[in-house]
Amino acid sequence: MIMRNVRLVIVSLALMLLLTIVVSWQLRSAAQRHTATDTYAITNARIVTVSGPAIDRGTIVIRDGLIAAVGANVAAPPDARPIDGTGLTVYPGIIDASTTLGIPRPSPTPGAAPGGLAALFASQAAPSATSPNSTQPPGMQPEILASDLIKPGGPEIEAARNVGITSAQTAPRGNVFLGQSAVINLAGDSPQQMIVRSPVALYVGLNPLGGGQYPGSLMGVFASIRQMLLDARRYQEANEIYERNPRGLKRQNYDKSLAALQPVIAGRMPIVMQADREREIERVLDLAKEYNLQMILNGGLEADRLAARLKAANVPVLLSLNFPKRTTAASPEAEPEPLRILRERVEAPRTAGRLAAAGVRFAFQSGGMTSITDYLANAAKAIDNGLSREEALRAMTLRPAEILGVASQLGSIEVGKIANLTITRGDIFDKNRRIAYVFIDGRPLDLRPTAEIGSRGPNASGTWSLTVNLTGSGNEKQEFTAMLSLQQRAERLTGSLQGQLGSGTISAGTISESDVNFTVPITFPGPGSQTTDAIFTGSLAGNQISGTVQIVGRGAGTFTATRSTVPTSAPAPTPSPDR
């Protein structure tokens, strides 16, 4: 009996020893495979570190997703997979400072309507994500997190990588309070692998909700933002009083929207506000000063006009590279473009140089451009119009990392930072450059040609013949005609109206799928005429827009618009580079 137990013990020990040897061998093999896959050495390359001087001929060692070594005298480790960088230039991975990459377009969700005020908007087909159990309608919910919405992969992300973009700030889509953004790497099988930092900032737009809902005008948008910030202050004060001594006090209802605004009003989270026109920028700067907000300006088409004020307030700019383009084909039959549009096309590439000269911090962003291949081309145009090459490179690498709070991880080539690299054959701003490699999280990605982002979905750009039908005070039918010029940039519309209803510039214009919304000041003809706002809400189908128009102080009517000149086609995608 004793001998049998001894034998069992010996056999058990032998089996345990064998199992330990097998497991150790498997772990060692896995570690060897991991090292072989995750260690690279790029040798004999020109290295532009951005944070320091360029290295004319050096080596970068990448291990476990990080930059392990960089320098002119660095030796490639024997376990590294070598990449001969002769003739190549290595840059920090490009950061697109403001996007909706990885954020799917929201669609109305069928089912039971939410309670409270949100029930009024349950059927609204707004281009906004929605938060459950919110007291606010879609488009007014600051608690929405981009990190909860991100979907990996897709043609937009792949197209961005193909032009050398490795990281981006991405924000929810929406109207007024869009939600809280995240900085992501443009590779990964899951959102968790992609997210570098979340949340980063609260995004606020100036787009009315549309569909007859409040806020339905630019004035209403600013009023609603102010009201929400005031409510957030009162919510904070009431909570502080309750927390000091809750006994005998009625507990106030939890409000997730107002709770989400607490870091903003306390100055711990920046607020990114979309504004392009000089007057819009003035108003958002006034708002930031009034509520002591840590503001970042997004868009900034005319930011150079207020450069001194931006510098004094230390407000950085996420400057759009989505420069205005000619919206119609150049032909003798085409309508001449308004002088304002011509001036914008000339002035837009000059804004970056003027901001740099004034000492305003700025970072480049794509601005929802329909052709992401314009990103580097338009940065080169900014250089041709007064911006230094060093400032241009910094504006799409280290500067966005600093503004977005990820400079310890991204933006320059330094030991210990994430190995996001954009590697080119030729200078990055040269029109003949080729993107040779893109590294994200220390891994090279396949660069494949993808369909252009702008090739899908409706495009409202062009010149339109507009007819507005109204009912007069005596129930008589009235018809007015005008020419409508629209320019679409992603989900935003700008343009102008001119005709029997006077002339005016469009504000708060949006397009989501086929839904078109914009506001424009109009003036009725005749003695004692007054100028008021007209809010257009319609649907785009091919070369026609039809819908309703709400005239502030006068009532509603209908309109139709027929496109007389069509937009020019988007440029063809850049071919896959030869490595």
PDB file of N, CA, C and O in Angstrom, residues 358-419:
ATOM      1  N   ALA A 358       1.343  85.987 -35.341  1.00  0.00           N
ATOM      2  CA  ALA A 358       0.763  86.624 -34.166  1.00  0.00           C
ATOM      3  C   ALA A 358       1.020  85.836 -32.889  1.00  0.00           C
ATOM      4  O   ALA A 358       0.633  86.273 -31.803  1.00  0.00           O
ATOM      5  N   GLY A 359       1.639  84.653 -33.010  1.00  0.00           N
ATOM      6  CA  GLY A 359       1.926  83.854 -31.826  1.00  0.00           C
ATOM      7  C   GLY A 359       0.758  83.037 -31.320  1.00  0.00           C
ATOM      8  O   GLY A 359       0.767  82.596 -30.163  1.00  0.00           O
ATOM      9  N   VAL A 360      -0.240  82.818 -32.160  1.00  0.00           N
ATOM     10  CA  VAL A 360      -1.401  82.005 -31.770  1.00  0.00           C
ATOM     11  C   VAL A 360      -1.078  80.538 -32.004  1.00  0.00           C
ATOM     12  O   VAL A 360      -0.629  80.151 -33.092  1.00  0.00           O
ATOM     13  N   ARG A 361      -1.295  79.705 -31.003  1.00  0.00           N
ATOM     14  CA  ARG A 361      -1.076  78.264 -31.167  1.00  0.00           C
ATOM     15  C   ARG A 361      -2.191  77.674 -32.036  1.00  0.00           C
ATOM     16  O   ARG A 361      -3.363  77.991 -31.846  1.00  0.00           O
ATOM     17  N   PHE A 362      -1.821  76.830 -32.978  1.00  0.00           N
ATOM     18  CA  PHE A 362      -2.838  76.197 -33.809  1.00  0.00           C
ATOM     19  C   PHE A 362      -2.354  74.825 -34.253  1.00  0.00           C
ATOM     20  O   PHE A 362      -1.151  74.531 -34.297  1.00  0.00           O
ATOM     21  N   ALA A 363      -3.326  73.976 -34.553  1.00  0.00           N
ATOM     22  CA  ALA A 363      -3.060  72.631 -35.062  1.00  0.00           C
ATOM     23  C   ALA A 363      -3.945  72.412 -36.270  1.00  0.00           C
ATOM     24  O   ALA A 363      -5.079  72.905 -36.325  1.00  0.00           O
ATOM     25  N   PHE A 364      -3.459  71.671 -37.242  1.00  0.00           N
ATOM     26  CA  PHE A 364      -4.232  71.416 -38.453  1.00  0.00           C
ATOM     27  C   PHE A 364      -5.256  70.310 -38.229  1.00  0.00           C
ATOM     28  O   PHE A 364      -4.993  69.330 -37.515  1.00  0.00           O
ATOM     29  N   GLN A 365      -6.387  70.468 -38.860  1.00  0.00           N
ATOM     30  CA  GLN A 365      -7.409  69.425 -38.882  1.00  0.00           C
ATOM     31  C   GLN A 365      -8.042  69.395 -40.261  1.00  0.00           C
ATOM     32  O   GLN A 365      -8.002  70.368 -41.006  1.00  0.00           O
ATOM     33  N   SER A 366      -8.617  68.232 -40.602  1.00  0.00           N
ATOM     34  CA  SER A 366      -9.123  68.039 -41.961  1.00  0.00           C
ATOM     35  C   SER A 366     -10.445  68.755 -42.208  1.00  0.00           C
ATOM     36  O   SER A 366     -10.812  68.989 -43.357  1.00  0.00           O
ATOM     37  N   GLY A 367     -11.192  69.069 -41.168  1.00  0.00           N
ATOM     38  CA  GLY A 367     -12.430  69.817 -41.348  1.00  0.00           C
ATOM     39  C   GLY A 367     -13.492  69.089 -42.134  1.00  0.00           C
ATOM     40  O   GLY A 367     -14.353  69.716 -42.754  1.00  0.00           O
ATOM     41  N   GLY A 368     -13.462  67.743 -42.119  1.00  0.00           N
ATOM     42  CA  GLY A 368     -14.473  66.981 -42.849  1.00  0.00           C
ATOM     43  C   GLY A 368     -14.324  67.082 -44.355  1.00  0.00           C
ATOM     44  O   GLY A 368     -15.311  66.948 -45.084  1.00  0.00           O
ATOM     45  N   MET A 369     -13.114  67.320 -44.851  1.00  0.00           N
ATOM     46  CA  MET A 369     -12.916  67.475 -46.294  1.00  0.00           C
ATOM     47  C   MET A 369     -13.376  66.220 -47.032  1.00  0.00           C
ATOM     48  O   MET A 369     -13.215  65.093 -46.551  1.00  0.00           O
ATOM     49  N   THR A 370     -13.977  66.431 -48.193  1.00  0.00           N
ATOM     50  CA  THR A 370     -14.509  65.309 -48.963  1.00  0.00           C
ATOM     51  C   THR A 370     -13.411  64.461 -49.573  1.00  0.00           C
ATOM     52  O   THR A 370     -13.624  63.290 -49.871  1.00  0.00           O
ATOM     53  N   SER A 371     -12.232  65.031 -49.775  1.00  0.00           N
ATOM     54  CA  SER A 371     -11.101  64.284 -50.310  1.00  0.00           C
ATOM     55  C   SER A 371      -9.938  64.431 -49.347  1.00  0.00           C
ATOM     56  O   SER A 371      -9.289  65.475 -49.299  1.00  0.00           O
ATOM     57  N   ILE A 372      -9.655  63.389 -48.555  1.00  0.00           N
ATOM     58  CA  ILE A 372      -8.611  63.479 -47.543  1.00  0.00           C
ATOM     59  C   ILE A 372      -7.228  63.638 -48.175  1.00  0.00           C
ATOM     60  O   ILE A 372      -6.287  64.061 -47.506  1.00  0.00           O
ATOM     61  N   THR A 373      -7.112  63.363 -49.475  1.00  0.00           N
ATOM     62  CA  THR A 373      -5.838  63.587 -50.154  1.00  0.00           C
ATOM     63  C   THR A 373      -5.479  65.076 -50.211  1.00  0.00           C
ATOM     64  O   THR A 373      -4.340  65.429 -50.501  1.00  0.00           O
ATOM     65  N   ASP A 374      -6.443  65.954 -49.922  1.00  0.00           N
ATOM     66  CA  ASP A 374      -6.171  67.390 -49.883  1.00  0.00           C
ATOM     67  C   ASP A 374      -5.415  67.803 -48.621  1.00  0.00           C
ATOM     68  O   ASP A 374      -4.936  68.936 -48.539  1.00  0.00           O
ATOM     69  N   TYR A 375      -5.333  66.921 -47.626  1.00  0.00           N
ATOM     70  CA  TYR A 375      -4.775  67.303 -46.327  1.00  0.00           C
ATOM     71  C   TYR A 375      -3.346  67.838 -46.467  1.00  0.00           C
ATOM     72  O   TYR A 375      -3.054  68.983 -46.097  1.00  0.00           O
ATOM     73  N   LEU A 376      -2.448  67.030 -47.007  1.00  0.00           N
ATOM     74  CA  LEU A 376      -1.059  67.464 -47.150  1.00  0.00           C
ATOM     75  C   LEU A 376      -0.905  68.513 -48.242  1.00  0.00           C
ATOM     76  O   LEU A 376      -0.080  69.428 -48.132  1.00  0.00           O
ATOM     77  N   ALA A 377      -1.719  68.397 -49.289  1.00  0.00           N
ATOM     78  CA  ALA A 377      -1.643  69.381 -50.375  1.00  0.00           C
ATOM     79  C   ALA A 377      -2.009  70.774 -49.869  1.00  0.00           C
ATOM     80  O   ALA A 377      -1.369  71.775 -50.236  1.00  0.00           O
ATOM     81  N   ASN A 378      -3.029  70.869 -49.014  1.00  0.00           N
ATOM     82  CA  ASN A 378      -3.440  72.177 -48.507  1.00  0.00           C
ATOM     83  C   ASN A 378      -2.481  72.697 -47.439  1.00  0.00           C
ATOM     84  O   ASN A 378      -2.308  73.912 -47.294  1.00  0.00           O
ATOM     85  N   ALA A 379      -1.838  71.782 -46.697  1.00  0.00           N
ATOM     86  CA  ALA A 379      -0.781  72.229 -45.785  1.00  0.00           C
ATOM     87  C   ALA A 379       0.367  72.855 -46.583  1.00  0.00           C
ATOM     88  O   ALA A 379       0.950  73.865 -46.168  1.00  0.00           O
ATOM     89  N   ALA A 380       0.666  72.272 -47.742  1.00  0.00           N
ATOM     90  CA  ALA A 380       1.696  72.845 -48.612  1.00  0.00           C
ATOM     91  C   ALA A 380       1.263  74.209 -49.145  1.00  0.00           C
ATOM     92  O   ALA A 380       2.093  75.117 -49.295  1.00  0.00           O
ATOM     93  N   LYS A 381      -0.037  74.372 -49.416  1.00  0.00           N
ATOM     94  CA  LYS A 381      -0.531  75.692 -49.854  1.00  0.00           C
ATOM     95  C   LYS A 381      -0.342  76.738 -48.757  1.00  0.00           C
ATOM     96  O   LYS A 381      -0.042  77.904 -49.043  1.00  0.00           O
ATOM     97  N   ALA A 382      -0.539  76.330 -47.492  1.00  0.00           N
ATOM     98  CA  ALA A 382      -0.308  77.260 -46.384  1.00  0.00           C
ATOM     99  C   ALA A 382       1.157  77.690 -46.340  1.00  0.00           C
ATOM    100  O   ALA A 382       1.465  78.852 -46.046  1.00  0.00           O
ATOM    101  N   ILE A 383       2.062  76.763 -46.656  1.00  0.00           N
ATOM    102  CA  ILE A 383       3.488  77.104 -46.714  1.00  0.00           C
ATOM    103  C   ILE A 383       3.750  78.089 -47.851  1.00  0.00           C
ATOM    104  O   ILE A 383       4.497  79.065 -47.698  1.00  0.00           O
ATOM    105  N   ASP A 384       3.128  77.856 -48.993  1.00  0.00           N
ATOM    106  CA  ASP A 384       3.290  78.770 -50.131  1.00  0.00           C
ATOM    107  C   ASP A 384       2.746  80.163 -49.829  1.00  0.00           C
ATOM    108  O   ASP A 384       3.095  81.123 -50.510  1.00  0.00           O
ATOM    109  N   ASN A 385       1.882  80.263 -48.797  1.00  0.00           N
ATOM    110  CA  ASN A 385       1.254  81.546 -48.470  1.00  0.00           C
ATOM    111  C   ASN A 385       1.734  82.109 -47.133  1.00  0.00           C
ATOM    112  O   ASN A 385       0.984  82.801 -46.445  1.00  0.00           O
ATOM    113  N   GLY A 386       2.987  81.794 -46.771  1.00  0.00           N
ATOM    114  CA  GLY A 386       3.603  82.506 -45.656  1.00  0.00           C
ATOM    115  C   GLY A 386       3.915  81.696 -44.418  1.00  0.00           C
ATOM    116  O   GLY A 386       4.579  82.213 -43.506  1.00  0.00           O
ATOM    117  N   LEU A 387       3.473  80.437 -44.315  1.00  0.00           N
ATOM    118  CA  LEU A 387       3.764  79.624 -43.141  1.00  0.00           C
ATOM    119  C   LEU A 387       5.095  78.906 -43.333  1.00  0.00           C
ATOM    120  O   LEU A 387       5.361  78.375 -44.414  1.00  0.00           O
ATOM    121  N   SER A 388       5.920  78.858 -42.302  1.00  0.00           N
ATOM    122  CA  SER A 388       7.193  78.144 -42.426  1.00  0.00           C
ATOM    123  C   SER A 388       6.943  76.642 -42.445  1.00  0.00           C
ATOM    124  O   SER A 388       5.954  76.142 -41.904  1.00  0.00           O
ATOM    125  N   ARG A 389       7.874  75.902 -43.061  1.00  0.00           N
ATOM    126  CA  ARG A 389       7.749  74.450 -43.128  1.00  0.00           C
ATOM    127  C   ARG A 389       7.794  73.842 -41.726  1.00  0.00           C
ATOM    128  O   ARG A 389       7.097  72.869 -41.429  1.00  0.00           O
ATOM    129  N   GLU A 390       8.625  74.417 -40.855  1.00  0.00           N
ATOM    130  CA  GLU A 390       8.737  73.896 -39.490  1.00  0.00           C
ATOM    131  C   GLU A 390       7.416  74.054 -38.748  1.00  0.00           C
ATOM    132  O   GLU A 390       6.966  73.138 -38.040  1.00  0.00           O
ATOM    133  N   GLU A 391       6.777  75.215 -38.892  1.00  0.00           N
ATOM    134  CA  GLU A 391       5.499  75.445 -38.213  1.00  0.00           C
ATOM    135  C   GLU A 391       4.407  74.557 -38.802  1.00  0.00           C
ATOM    136  O   GLU A 391       3.529  74.073 -38.083  1.00  0.00           O
ATOM    137  N   ALA A 392       4.439  74.337 -40.108  1.00  0.00           N
ATOM    138  CA  ALA A 392       3.437  73.477 -40.738  1.00  0.00           C
ATOM    139  C   ALA A 392       3.555  72.048 -40.214  1.00  0.00           C
ATOM    140  O   ALA A 392       2.544  71.407 -39.900  1.00  0.00           O
ATOM    141  N   LEU A 393       4.801  71.545 -40.119  1.00  0.00           N
ATOM    142  CA  LEU A 393       4.996  70.189 -39.615  1.00  0.00           C
ATOM    143  C   LEU A 393       4.589  70.096 -38.146  1.00  0.00           C
ATOM    144  O   LEU A 393       3.932  69.135 -37.722  1.00  0.00           O
ATOM    145  N   ARG A 394       4.947  71.095 -37.368  1.00  0.00           N
ATOM    146  CA  ARG A 394       4.575  71.101 -35.952  1.00  0.00           C
ATOM    147  C   ARG A 394       3.052  71.148 -35.793  1.00  0.00           C
ATOM    148  O   ARG A 394       2.503  70.543 -34.858  1.00  0.00           O
ATOM    149  N   ALA A 395       2.363  71.843 -36.708  1.00  0.00           N
ATOM    150  CA  ALA A 395       0.906  71.991 -36.613  1.00  0.00           C
ATOM    151  C   ALA A 395       0.165  70.688 -36.858  1.00  0.00           C
ATOM    152  O   ALA A 395      -1.039  70.609 -36.581  1.00  0.00           O
ATOM    153  N   MET A 396       0.830  69.676 -37.385  1.00  0.00           N
ATOM    154  CA  MET A 396       0.141  68.403 -37.586  1.00  0.00           C
ATOM    155  C   MET A 396       0.820  67.251 -36.844  1.00  0.00           C
ATOM    156  O   MET A 396       0.511  66.093 -37.078  1.00  0.00           O
ATOM    157  N   THR A 397       1.718  67.618 -35.901  1.00  0.00           N
ATOM    158  CA  THR A 397       2.370  66.579 -35.084  1.00  0.00           C
ATOM    159  C   THR A 397       2.378  66.984 -33.604  1.00  0.00           C
ATOM    160  O   THR A 397       1.453  66.643 -32.862  1.00  0.00           O
ATOM    161  N   LEU A 398       3.387  67.728 -33.199  1.00  0.00           N
ATOM    162  CA  LEU A 398       3.543  68.034 -31.783  1.00  0.00           C
ATOM    163  C   LEU A 398       2.509  69.024 -31.262  1.00  0.00           C
ATOM    164  O   LEU A 398       2.040  68.896 -30.123  1.00  0.00           O
ATOM    165  N   ARG A 399       2.127  70.015 -32.083  1.00  0.00           N
ATOM    166  CA  ARG A 399       1.187  71.027 -31.593  1.00  0.00           C
ATOM    167  C   ARG A 399      -0.185  70.430 -31.261  1.00  0.00           C
ATOM    168  O   ARG A 399      -0.733  70.715 -30.171  1.00  0.00           O
ATOM    169  N   PRO A 400      -0.804  69.613 -32.129  1.00  0.00           N
ATOM    170  CA  PRO A 400      -2.079  69.011 -31.715  1.00  0.00           C
ATOM    171  C   PRO A 400      -1.922  68.119 -30.484  1.00  0.00           C
ATOM    172  O   PRO A 400      -2.825  68.064 -29.639  1.00  0.00           O
ATOM    173  N   ALA A 401      -0.783  67.428 -30.369  1.00  0.00           N
ATOM    174  CA  ALA A 401      -0.570  66.592 -29.179  1.00  0.00           C
ATOM    175  C   ALA A 401      -0.545  67.455 -27.923  1.00  0.00           C
ATOM    176  O   ALA A 401      -1.101  67.070 -26.877  1.00  0.00           O
ATOM    177  N   GLU A 402       0.082  68.633 -27.995  1.00  0.00           N
ATOM    178  CA  GLU A 402       0.129  69.538 -26.838  1.00  0.00           C
ATOM    179  C   GLU A 402      -1.257  70.073 -26.500  1.00  0.00           C
ATOM    180  O   GLU A 402      -1.673  70.075 -25.333  1.00  0.00           O
ATOM    181  N   ILE A 403      -1.986  70.523 -27.510  1.00  0.00           N
ATOM    182  CA  ILE A 403      -3.313  71.102 -27.278  1.00  0.00           C
ATOM    183  C   ILE A 403      -4.268  70.068 -26.702  1.00  0.00           C
ATOM    184  O   ILE A 403      -5.107  70.380 -25.837  1.00  0.00           O
ATOM    185  N   LEU A 404      -4.150  68.821 -27.147  1.00  0.00           N
ATOM    186  CA  LEU A 404      -5.078  67.767 -26.737  1.00  0.00           C
ATOM    187  C   LEU A 404      -4.596  66.973 -25.530  1.00  0.00           C
ATOM    188  O   LEU A 404      -5.260  66.016 -25.117  1.00  0.00           O
ATOM    189  N   GLY A 405      -3.475  67.340 -24.966  1.00  0.00           N
ATOM    190  CA  GLY A 405      -3.017  66.722 -23.735  1.00  0.00           C
ATOM    191  C   GLY A 405      -2.390  65.351 -23.883  1.00  0.00           C
ATOM    192  O   GLY A 405      -2.389  64.563 -22.932  1.00  0.00           O
ATOM    193  N   VAL A 406      -1.813  65.055 -25.054  1.00  0.00           N
ATOM    194  CA  VAL A 406      -1.185  63.750 -25.261  1.00  0.00           C
ATOM    195  C   VAL A 406       0.256  63.901 -25.727  1.00  0.00           C
ATOM    196  O   VAL A 406       0.819  62.993 -26.353  1.00  0.00           O
ATOM    197  N   ALA A 407       0.899  65.015 -25.402  1.00  0.00           N
ATOM    198  CA  ALA A 407       2.263  65.267 -25.876  1.00  0.00           C
ATOM    199  C   ALA A 407       3.277  64.333 -25.232  1.00  0.00           C
ATOM    200  O   ALA A 407       4.381  64.173 -25.755  1.00  0.00           O
ATOM    201  N   SER A 408       2.945  63.713 -24.099  1.00  0.00           N
ATOM    202  CA  SER A 408       3.860  62.753 -23.493  1.00  0.00           C
ATOM    203  C   SER A 408       3.821  61.413 -24.209  1.00  0.00           C
ATOM    204  O   SER A 408       4.662  60.540 -23.945  1.00  0.00           O
ATOM    205  N   GLN A 409       2.849  61.233 -25.119  1.00  0.00           N
ATOM    206  CA  GLN A 409       2.698  59.967 -25.826  1.00  0.00           C
ATOM    207  C   GLN A 409       2.900  60.091 -27.327  1.00  0.00           C
ATOM    208  O   GLN A 409       3.374  59.157 -27.976  1.00  0.00           O
ATOM    209  N   LEU A 410       2.508  61.229 -27.902  1.00  0.00           N
ATOM    210  CA  LEU A 410       2.490  61.392 -29.351  1.00  0.00           C
ATOM    211  C   LEU A 410       3.128  62.715 -29.750  1.00  0.00           C
ATOM    212  O   LEU A 410       3.405  63.574 -28.924  1.00  0.00           O
ATOM    213  N   GLY A 411       3.348  62.883 -31.062  1.00  0.00           N
ATOM    214  CA  GLY A 411       3.692  64.188 -31.612  1.00  0.00           C
ATOM    215  C   GLY A 411       5.139  64.410 -31.968  1.00  0.00           C
ATOM    216  O   GLY A 411       5.456  65.346 -32.702  1.00  0.00           O
ATOM    217  N   SER A 412       6.055  63.585 -31.454  1.00  0.00           N
ATOM    218  CA  SER A 412       7.467  63.740 -31.782  1.00  0.00           C
ATOM    219  C   SER A 412       8.143  62.380 -31.689  1.00  0.00           C
ATOM    220  O   SER A 412       7.585  61.431 -31.139  1.00  0.00           O
ATOM    221  N   ILE A 413       9.337  62.301 -32.252  1.00  0.00           N
ATOM    222  CA  ILE A 413      10.099  61.048 -32.215  1.00  0.00           C
ATOM    223  C   ILE A 413      11.068  61.121 -31.044  1.00  0.00           C
ATOM    224  O   ILE A 413      12.134  61.735 -31.137  1.00  0.00           O
ATOM    225  N   GLU A 414      10.674  60.532 -29.922  1.00  0.00           N
ATOM    226  CA  GLU A 414      11.463  60.521 -28.706  1.00  0.00           C
ATOM    227  C   GLU A 414      11.352  59.152 -28.050  1.00  0.00           C
ATOM    228  O   GLU A 414      10.311  58.481 -28.162  1.00  0.00           O
ATOM    229  N   VAL A 415      12.396  58.765 -27.349  1.00  0.00           N
ATOM    230  CA  VAL A 415      12.401  57.478 -26.657  1.00  0.00           C
ATOM    231  C   VAL A 415      11.261  57.425 -25.638  1.00  0.00           C
ATOM    232  O   VAL A 415      11.064  58.368 -24.862  1.00  0.00           O
ATOM    233  N   GLY A 416      10.516  56.335 -25.653  1.00  0.00           N
ATOM    234  CA  GLY A 416       9.431  56.130 -24.707  1.00  0.00           C
ATOM    235  C   GLY A 416       8.063  56.505 -25.235  1.00  0.00           C
ATOM    236  O   GLY A 416       7.047  56.130 -24.638  1.00  0.00           O
ATOM    237  N   LYS A 417       8.020  57.238 -26.354  1.00  0.00           N
ATOM    238  CA  LYS A 417       6.718  57.608 -26.913  1.00  0.00           C
ATOM    239  C   LYS A 417       6.169  56.485 -27.788  1.00  0.00           C
ATOM    240  O   LYS A 417       6.902  55.579 -28.219  1.00  0.00           O
ATOM    241  N   ILE A 418       4.856  56.544 -28.035  1.00  0.00           N
ATOM    242  CA  ILE A 418       4.218  55.558 -28.897  1.00  0.00           C
ATOM    243  C   ILE A 418       4.835  55.641 -30.290  1.00  0.00           C
ATOM    244  O   ILE A 418       5.041  56.725 -30.835  1.00  0.00           O
ATOM    245  N   ALA A 419       5.127  54.485 -30.859  1.00  0.00           N
ATOM    246  CA  ALA A 419       5.796  54.433 -32.165  1.00  0.00           C
ATOM    247  C   ALA A 419       4.778  54.607 -33.288  1.00  0.00           C
ATOM    248  O   ALA A 419       4.458  53.671 -34.013  1.00  0.00           O
TER     249      ALA A 419
END
